[in-house]
Coordinates of C-alpha atoms and ligand atoms in Angstrom, one line a residue:
M1 CA 1.3 -0.7 -24.3
A2 CA 2.7 0.9 -21.5
K3 CA 2.5 -1.0 -18.3
T4 CA 1.4 0.4 -14.9
I5 CA 3.2 0.7 -11.9
Y6 CA 1.5 1.3 -8.3
I7 CA 3.5 3.7 -6.3
L8 CA 1.9 3.3 -2.6
N9 CA 2.6 5.3 0.5
G10 CA 1.7 4.7 3.9
P11 CA 0.8 6.6 7.1
N12 CA 2.1 10.3 7.5
L13 CA 3.8 10.7 4.4
N14 CA 1.2 13.0 3.5
M15 CA 3.0 15.2 5.9
L16 CA 6.4 15.1 3.9
G17 CA 7.9 18.7 3.6
K18 CA 6.4 19.6 7.2
R19 CA 7.4 16.2 9.2
E20 CA 11.1 16.1 10.7
P21 CA 12.8 17.6 7.6
G22 CA 16.1 16.7 9.1
I23 CA 15.3 13.3 8.7
Y24 CA 13.0 13.2 5.8
G25 CA 14.1 16.2 3.9
G26 CA 12.2 19.1 2.4
K27 CA 10.4 17.6 -0.5
T28 CA 6.5 17.1 -0.4
L29 CA 4.8 14.0 -1.4
S30 CA 3.6 15.8 -4.5
D31 CA 7.1 16.8 -5.5
I32 CA 8.0 13.2 -5.2
E33 CA 5.0 12.3 -7.4
A34 CA 6.1 14.8 -10.0
D35 CA 9.5 13.4 -9.8
C36 CA 8.2 9.7 -10.6
R37 CA 5.8 11.0 -13.3
K38 CA 8.9 12.7 -15.2
R39 CA 10.8 9.3 -14.7
A40 CA 8.1 7.0 -15.5
A41 CA 7.3 8.9 -18.8
V42 CA 10.9 8.7 -19.9
L43 CA 10.8 4.8 -18.9
D44 CA 7.3 4.5 -20.9
L45 CA 5.5 3.6 -17.8
L46 CA 2.2 4.6 -16.2
I47 CA 2.1 5.1 -12.8
E48 CA -0.9 5.1 -10.1
F49 CA 0.4 7.3 -7.1
R50 CA -1.3 6.9 -3.9
Q51 CA -1.4 7.6 0.0
S52 CA -3.3 6.5 2.9
N53 CA -2.7 6.6 6.6
H54 CA -5.0 3.6 6.7
E55 CA -3.4 0.0 6.6
G56 CA -6.7 -1.7 5.0
A57 CA -6.4 0.9 2.1
L58 CA -2.9 -0.1 1.4
V59 CA -3.9 -3.8 1.4
D60 CA -6.7 -3.1 -0.9
W61 CA -4.4 -1.2 -3.3
I62 CA -2.1 -4.1 -3.3
Q63 CA -5.0 -6.4 -4.3
E64 CA -6.2 -3.9 -7.1
A65 CA -2.6 -3.9 -8.5
G66 CA -2.8 -7.6 -8.6
E67 CA -6.3 -7.7 -10.3
K68 CA -5.4 -5.0 -12.6
E69 CA -2.4 -6.9 -13.8
A70 CA 0.0 -3.9 -12.6
A71 CA 3.5 -4.6 -13.9
G72 CA 4.8 -3.9 -10.1
I73 CA 4.4 -2.0 -7.1
V74 CA 6.8 0.6 -5.1
I75 CA 5.7 0.9 -1.4
N76 CA 6.9 3.0 1.3
P77 CA 4.9 1.7 3.9
G78 CA 6.1 4.1 6.3
A79 CA 5.7 2.6 10.0
Y80 CA 3.3 -0.3 8.6
G81 CA 6.6 -1.7 7.1
H82 CA 7.9 -2.6 10.7
T83 CA 4.3 -3.8 11.9
S84 CA 2.0 -5.0 9.1
I85 CA 1.4 -8.8 8.7
A86 CA -1.6 -7.7 6.6
L87 CA 0.7 -6.1 4.1
H88 CA 3.1 -8.8 4.1
D89 CA 0.2 -11.2 3.4
A90 CA -1.3 -8.9 0.8
I91 CA 2.0 -9.0 -1.2
R92 CA 2.3 -12.8 -1.0
A93 CA -1.4 -12.9 -2.3
V94 CA -0.4 -11.1 -5.3
D95 CA 2.6 -13.1 -6.2
P96 CA 4.7 -13.0 -8.6
L97 CA 3.9 -9.3 -8.9
P98 CA 7.1 -7.7 -8.1
V99 CA 7.3 -5.3 -5.0
I100 CA 10.0 -2.8 -4.0
E101 CA 10.0 -1.3 -0.5
V102 CA 11.4 2.2 -0.5
H103 CA 12.1 4.3 2.7
L104 CA 13.3 7.9 2.6
S105 CA 15.5 7.5 5.7
N106 CA 17.9 4.9 6.7
I107 CA 15.8 2.6 8.9
H108 CA 19.2 0.6 10.1
A109 CA 20.6 3.5 11.2
R110 CA 17.7 4.8 13.4
E111 CA 15.8 3.2 16.4
P112 CA 16.0 -0.6 16.7
F113 CA 12.2 -0.6 16.4
R114 CA 12.5 0.4 12.9
H115 CA 15.4 -2.3 12.0
Q116 CA 13.0 -4.9 11.2
S117 CA 10.7 -4.9 7.9
M118 CA 7.6 -7.3 7.4
I119 CA 7.9 -6.1 3.8
A120 CA 11.8 -6.9 2.8
P121 CA 10.9 -11.1 3.0
V122 CA 8.5 -10.7 0.5
A123 CA 9.9 -7.9 -1.8
V124 CA 12.3 -8.3 -4.8
G125 CA 14.5 -5.5 -3.0
M126 CA 14.4 -2.6 -0.9
I127 CA 16.0 1.1 -0.8
C128 CA 16.7 3.0 2.1
G129 CA 18.5 6.1 2.9
L130 CA 18.9 7.7 -0.3
G131 CA 15.7 9.8 0.2
P132 CA 13.3 10.7 -3.0
M133 CA 15.7 9.3 -5.1
G134 CA 14.9 5.7 -3.8
Y135 CA 11.3 6.0 -5.6
T136 CA 12.9 6.8 -8.9
L137 CA 15.7 4.1 -8.5
A138 CA 13.0 1.7 -7.9
L139 CA 10.9 2.4 -10.9
E140 CA 14.1 2.2 -13.0
A141 CA 14.7 -1.5 -11.4
L142 CA 11.1 -2.4 -12.1
A143 CA 11.5 -1.2 -15.8
A144 CA 14.6 -3.1 -16.2
R145 CA 12.9 -6.5 -15.1
L146 CA 10.0 -6.0 -17.5
Ligands
DQA1 C1 9.9 5.9 6.6 C2 10.4 5.1 7.7 C3 9.6 4.8 8.8 O1 10.1 4.1 9.9 C4 8.8 5.5 9.4 O2 7.7 5.1 10.3 C5 8.2 6.5 8.1 C6 8.9 6.9 7.1 C7 10.7 6.3 5.5 O3 10.4 6.9 4.6 O4 12.1 6.7 5.9 O5 7.1 6.8 8.4 O6 9.0 4.9 5.8

């Protein structure tokens, strides 16, 4: 039976396409979702693709992925990635569910406040700076672990 991967997106990612296109590119979040659905079909994976501007909703969805025995999580936590102990703890709470952190931009080449990730220490890996391709590469990586 096909396994499910949760693809979770944090604050302001609903603005992709309009938001700072010089940094984040011209694709909308719906375009990225379509790319993920195409790649998931090839990899025989099901996906739950979600976005919220609210930290608690992201925590709820990480817990849901654990309860529903999802095969993994791809998360672009947006700015919460730099600040959220709650997301860090939620990921620890669903261990050993594998989590891959994705950022469209290269957070290490940007302002110092973006260099820290609260997610990276509890993720199996992190992809940043590769734009929307980071999402499909993360799906490939999770599929390879199954
Ligand atoms: C981001 C990087 C974060 O620093 C920023 O707050 C975002 C987007 C990215 O995808 O590059 O909202 O997660």
